[in-house]
Amino acid sequence: MTDSQTNPGSDPPAAAGADLHLELRGPGLRAGLTSALRDAVRTGRLAPGTRLPPSRSLATDLGVSRNTVTDAYAELVAEGWLTARQGSGTRVAERARDGGRSPAARARRAPERPAYVMRPGSPDLANFPRTQWLTAARRALTAAPNDAFGYGDPLGQMPLRTALADYLARARGVYAEPERIAVCSGFHHGLALMARVLRERQVRTVAVESYGLDLYRDLLTEAGLRTLPVHVDEHGARTDGLERLADVGAVLMTPAHQYPTGVALRPDRRTAAVAWARRTGGLILEDDYDGEFRYDRQPVGAVQGLDPERVVYFGSASKSLAPGVRLGWMVLPEELVPEIVAAKGYGDYMSSALEQLTLADFLTSGAYDRHVRAMRLHYRRRREQLVTALAHRAPHVRVKGMAAGLQAVLELPDGTEQSVTQEAARRGLAVSGLAEFRYETPESGRRLPRQDALVVNYAAPSDSAWKRALDILCEVMP
Amino acid sequence: MTDSQTNPGSDPPAAAGADLHLELRGPGLRAGLTSALRDAVRTGRLAPGTRLPPSRSLATDLGVSRNTVTDAYAELVAEGWLTARQGSGTRVAERARDGGRSPAARARRAPERPAYVMRPGSPDLANFPRTQWLTAARRALTAAPNDAFGYGDPLGQMPLRTALADYLARARGVYAEPERIAVCSGFHHGLALMARVLRERQVRTVAVESYGLDLYRDLLTEAGLRTLPVHVDEHGARTDGLERLADVGAVLMTPAHQYPTGVALRPDRRTAAVAWARRTGGLILEDDYDGEFRYDRQPVGAVQGLDPERVVYFGSASKSLAPGVRLGWMVLPEELVPEIVAAKGYGDYMSSALEQLTLADFLTSGAYDRHVRAMRLHYRRRREQLVTALAHRAPHVRVKGMAAGLQAVLELPDGTEQSVTQEAARRGLAVSGLAEFRYETPESGRRLPRQDALVVNYAAPSDSAWKRALDILCEVMP
């Protein structure tokens, strides 16, 4: 804080008169004068109560027409900076605002950025298909009817919902019709809308997997919902245990690729989840965050296909394209459509129409499929390099989870997780320990086995950073 | 509802065997077979319990390799559609899902669209600067660092906040620094965030103008805040009456151009509002929805400039560009910044990074100023045509409000408002009566004078629709 501050108790300056130095900038004389006067009042150079020079004399001093000055004064009177009274001339308004108060140029906490980031969450941003995206944007914006630029359908732009219905049925086995698709700004937004709907339905508790992101648990909690963990093992969430959790109205799951442990939900547990939802009237919230990325076989279809009236399917462009696109989608049970429309405020107040239409073109033109295919190869190669490097340089470390997605779980010897992440950080590599994602409560009964492990995002580093990031990772292995 | 439905109680079909007709589509045989089988189960052609033909015989029937069939079966077992047990072959899973249930092709209420729309809210969408926007998008996307495509700063992309700080100080007299600007998806989103912050601060009541949009009053109510009207007269909101309203923590206002009555807040009322805020610790929520559009003189600067620590300034691209852009901004008192970041969930989960960077380029390149100038001329001409037409054809109708914005208020003889809007609707022209916007409560004490009037958006009709829309308007005048 090096700003010099005028003493608020100091004497008010004398009437400004010819002492008033103003620097006129900008294209218009009048606008420049107005702005210079406003600044002078704002910064306290002209204190409250100060009488301004008569317009005629200021005009002469500045070499401008008298009208310019009277206009500028009138403007600032209208804005409340000055007051004008018959007989007492124009004065700086009495305002309590501190004279010389000038904003502390707050040094925003410059976050210490590690040189290499392998924390889960982001795809390879260097491969965002900028050129193809712009091509799609050009086609979409050129073809859009004028109405598309207005306030849109609360469910989102119809061309996007139609394109998604086709894509999701084809690629993810989702039972999708445009009428039950709601566009949102990503999973975070979708879950926030859903939480609101659940609260309206008097749901009190949502079951969540015992490994997952605290961000989403917090979101549910803030929406007034309690969360309870469902135990996750090597076959995914123990959906057969849902029965035993009291008062649960919905369960949030990542069936295709458990986040972050990386396992797929076993078929009998898929059906158990659906059976539970049917018996209890509960809902399955299926977070299909990276369903497109499976490297060993065709991806397993969405659970939603088993019962579209009991499963809410969530997907987004955050992993397949980039988080910055901020577009996601929900495929809803028919009866939930009006409730989501209400939660959205009966309008589409969030998602850019232009961006939605661009994604619609990106999907229908085949650019989306091409990009996903290219990234699948790219990430698959990354994963193989990770596995190979570890096999050579840290053979006792087991890579767990399926050949899928953007991250892998590396099992560590007991008691080493924290020291490994710390040593990595010291060397400029950010990785996450599995403990970050663990969730258990006293009520949840079962204690989770305390497997030490890293969750490593092999997708995020750019090609130029990848080799060095992988080196550091191997070096810090115990 | 013309869908034929199979009787849920009918006998289960016999084992499919050679009767199983499958149409294989799509690029891959395996994917095509999987999809055809999935559809057959889903639509009930293959009922629960049905045994599927042995893979060898189905392969022969279809002329595909046996592996293709076993892979497809395995896939559908993994997805839960089929079950496979040693000795009993592959069967359709027992699921409670109705056999022939086929979605009612819901005829979504096709809203009856009037031929001409002059209801307030939208700018002229036909003039959205598509080409210039695409040029900005190309520059922005080409120049953006890779990181820009990731999860962004909760306050929004820094290049946009920097461009806005400059623009708002210059064009609207706003005291803006990038550090106190929060990007949002428009006023609706900004107000929702603000409502959340107010609730956290234990604010119970927000004063709103006695004319305004019910949409925003409802948003506040749903956020758990009570609303109380502040009387609006020909000099704007009676901010001198804020004292008398009990328990008010914030006041939502449209000082530059009262919505929809079209008057500017008188200088003494601007200062009275600020004085109230200072004395009570209250906040002024300044909705500057169309501050750029004033036709008779320079726009009056924002109230925010009078006290940036007590006023939250809201602006958006919805009127200056188009609602479909879904970008808005709040300029915050310094102490509110962390609270808004918290309300946003500590991330930018709503606004597209690409769109934000495009708007930043649009602003800094001068395209925004050029567009606003062009639209100002366009709307000004429209307003003059409206005034001239009414002067000739309905001389007893008074056009109220300043030469500003996108809409005008036309005063009608007592008791004619409803019949005029109805007659306009009958002729295909949608206009709003002033009554739609009136807000009073038993507590508010003062009854509003019941002036009959229309609120007419002269900006929205496209050039091709304008002449006819204006004709109808003149014809339905009493």
GROMACS .gro file of C-alpha atoms in nm, chain B residues 154-291:
model
  138
  632PRO     CA    1  -1.409  -1.754  -1.156
  633LEU     CA    2  -1.426  -1.384  -1.238
  634GLY     CA    3  -1.393  -1.452  -1.610
  635GLN     CA    4  -1.123  -1.426  -1.873
  636MET     CA    5  -0.878  -1.148  -1.793
  637PRO     CA    6  -0.859  -1.005  -2.149
  638LEU     CA    7  -1.236  -0.949  -2.139
  639ARG     CA    8  -1.227  -0.790  -1.794
  640THR     CA    9  -0.948  -0.558  -1.904
  641ALA     CA   10  -1.137  -0.457  -2.217
  642LEU     CA   11  -1.455  -0.400  -2.016
  643ALA     CA   12  -1.277  -0.190  -1.754
  644ASP     CA   13  -1.159   0.043  -2.027
  645TYR     CA   14  -1.490   0.049  -2.209
  646LEU     CA   15  -1.709   0.104  -1.903
  647ALA     CA   16  -1.494   0.386  -1.768
  648ARG     CA   17  -1.493   0.553  -2.106
  649ALA     CA   18  -1.852   0.502  -2.218
  650ARG     CA   19  -2.046   0.481  -1.893
  651GLY     CA   20  -1.840   0.665  -1.632
  652VAL     CA   21  -1.803   0.345  -1.434
  653TYR     CA   22  -1.522   0.320  -1.182
  654ALA     CA   23  -1.393  -0.013  -1.309
  655GLU     CA   24  -1.080  -0.214  -1.249
  656PRO     CA   25  -1.045  -0.563  -1.396
  657GLU     CA   26  -1.005  -0.702  -1.043
  658ARG     CA   27  -1.356  -0.601  -0.948
  659ILE     CA   28  -1.527  -0.708  -1.268
  660ALA     CA   29  -1.705  -1.043  -1.273
  661VAL     CA   30  -1.816  -1.184  -1.606
  662CYS     CA   31  -2.154  -1.355  -1.600
  663SER     CA   32  -2.402  -1.490  -1.853
  664GLY     CA   33  -2.618  -1.180  -1.856
  665PHE     CA   34  -2.823  -0.983  -1.604
  666HIS     CA   35  -3.034  -1.284  -1.505
  667HIS     CA   36  -2.725  -1.479  -1.401
  668GLY     CA   37  -2.565  -1.177  -1.235
  669LEU     CA   38  -2.876  -1.106  -1.030
  670ALA     CA   39  -2.901  -1.472  -0.929
  671LEU     CA   40  -2.542  -1.461  -0.803
  672MET     CA   41  -2.609  -1.136  -0.623
  673ALA     CA   42  -2.925  -1.274  -0.463
  674ARG     CA   43  -2.720  -1.561  -0.326
  675VAL     CA   44  -2.463  -1.322  -0.182
  676LEU     CA   45  -2.738  -1.109  -0.025
  677ARG     CA   46  -2.893  -1.414   0.140
  678GLU     CA   47  -2.555  -1.516   0.279
  679ARG     CA   48  -2.528  -1.166   0.423
  680GLN     CA   49  -2.862  -1.216   0.599
  681VAL     CA   50  -3.036  -0.956   0.383
  682ARG     CA   51  -3.410  -1.022   0.391
  683THR     CA   52  -3.561  -0.758   0.168
  684VAL     CA   53  -3.470  -0.600  -0.165
  685ALA     CA   54  -3.647  -0.287  -0.281
  686VAL     CA   55  -3.739  -0.286  -0.650
  687GLU     CA   56  -3.889  -0.020  -0.871
  688SER     CA   57  -4.268  -0.015  -0.885
  689TYR     CA   58  -4.238  -0.071  -1.259
  690GLY     CA   59  -4.015  -0.352  -1.383
  691LEU     CA   60  -3.994  -0.713  -1.493
  692ASP     CA   61  -4.170  -0.974  -1.281
  693LEU     CA   62  -3.899  -1.216  -1.396
  694TYR     CA   63  -3.643  -1.047  -1.173
  695ARG     CA   64  -3.880  -1.003  -0.880
  696ASP     CA   65  -3.955  -1.375  -0.902
  697LEU     CA   66  -3.587  -1.458  -0.917
  698LEU     CA   67  -3.530  -1.265  -0.594
  699THR     CA   68  -3.831  -1.425  -0.428
  700GLU     CA   69  -3.716  -1.773  -0.522
  701ALA     CA   70  -3.376  -1.694  -0.375
  702GLY     CA   71  -3.551  -1.633  -0.044
  703LEU     CA   72  -3.563  -1.253  -0.057
  704ARG     CA   73  -3.872  -1.042  -0.006
  705THR     CA   74  -3.928  -0.760  -0.256
  706LEU     CA   75  -4.084  -0.424  -0.178
  707PRO     CA   76  -4.174  -0.164  -0.440
  708VAL     CA   77  -4.024   0.185  -0.453
  709HIS     CA   78  -4.262   0.425  -0.623
  710VAL     CA   79  -4.156   0.539  -0.971
  711ASP     CA   80  -4.272   0.878  -1.100
  712GLU     CA   81  -4.170   1.101  -1.389
  713HIS     CA   82  -3.826   1.154  -1.234
  714GLY     CA   83  -3.754   0.791  -1.169
  715ALA     CA   84  -3.762   0.596  -0.845
  716ARG     CA   85  -3.848   0.784  -0.524
  717THR     CA   86  -3.520   0.696  -0.359
  718ASP     CA   87  -3.599   0.957  -0.095
  719GLY     CA   88  -3.858   0.706   0.026
  720LEU     CA   89  -3.608   0.425   0.083
  721GLU     CA   90  -3.573   0.535   0.446
  722ARG     CA   91  -3.931   0.446   0.516
  723LEU     CA   92  -3.902   0.089   0.392
  724ALA     CA   93  -3.809  -0.136   0.681
  725ASP     CA   94  -3.532  -0.389   0.669
  726VAL     CA   95  -3.418  -0.322   0.311
  727GLY     CA   96  -3.062  -0.440   0.237
  728ALA     CA   97  -3.044  -0.354  -0.132
  729VAL     CA   98  -3.235  -0.167  -0.401
  730LEU     CA   99  -3.256  -0.279  -0.763
  731MET     CA  100  -3.280   0.016  -1.000
  732THR     CA  101  -3.252   0.123  -1.365
  733PRO     CA  102  -3.122   0.479  -1.315
  734ALA     CA  103  -3.009   0.567  -1.668
  735HIS     CA  104  -3.340   0.472  -1.827
  736GLN     CA  105  -3.615   0.341  -1.603
  737TYR     CA  106  -3.752   0.012  -1.732
  738PRO     CA  107  -4.000   0.032  -1.887
  739THR     CA  108  -4.132   0.384  -1.819
  740GLY     CA  109  -3.829   0.539  -1.988
  741VAL     CA  110  -3.741   0.824  -1.751
  742ALA     CA  111  -3.396   0.908  -1.614
  743LEU     CA  112  -3.333   0.922  -1.242
  744ARG     CA  113  -3.314   1.287  -1.133
  745PRO     CA  114  -2.974   1.394  -0.996
  746ASP     CA  115  -3.098   1.453  -0.640
  747ARG     CA  116  -3.247   1.107  -0.640
  748ARG     CA  117  -2.919   0.956  -0.756
  749THR     CA  118  -2.744   1.115  -0.461
  750ALA     CA  119  -3.032   1.025  -0.227
  751ALA     CA  120  -2.990   0.660  -0.324
  752VAL     CA  121  -2.618   0.674  -0.255
  753ALA     CA  122  -2.678   0.857   0.072
  754TRP     CA  123  -2.926   0.588   0.178
  755ALA     CA  124  -2.678   0.313   0.090
  756ARG     CA  125  -2.405   0.478   0.293
  757ARG     CA  126  -2.618   0.548   0.594
  758THR     CA  127  -2.767   0.200   0.610
  759GLY     CA  128  -2.484  -0.008   0.466
  760GLY     CA  129  -2.724  -0.105   0.188
  761LEU     CA  130  -2.633  -0.181  -0.172
  762ILE     CA  131  -2.758  -0.027  -0.494
  763LEU     CA  132  -2.797  -0.280  -0.774
  764GLU     CA  133  -2.770  -0.067  -1.087
  765ASP     CA  134  -2.912  -0.242  -1.393
  766ASP     CA  135  -2.763  -0.046  -1.684
  767TYR     CA  136  -2.940  -0.256  -1.945
  768ASP     CA  137  -2.937  -0.008  -2.234
  769GLY     CA  138  -2.712   0.274  -2.117
   0.00000   0.00000   0.00000
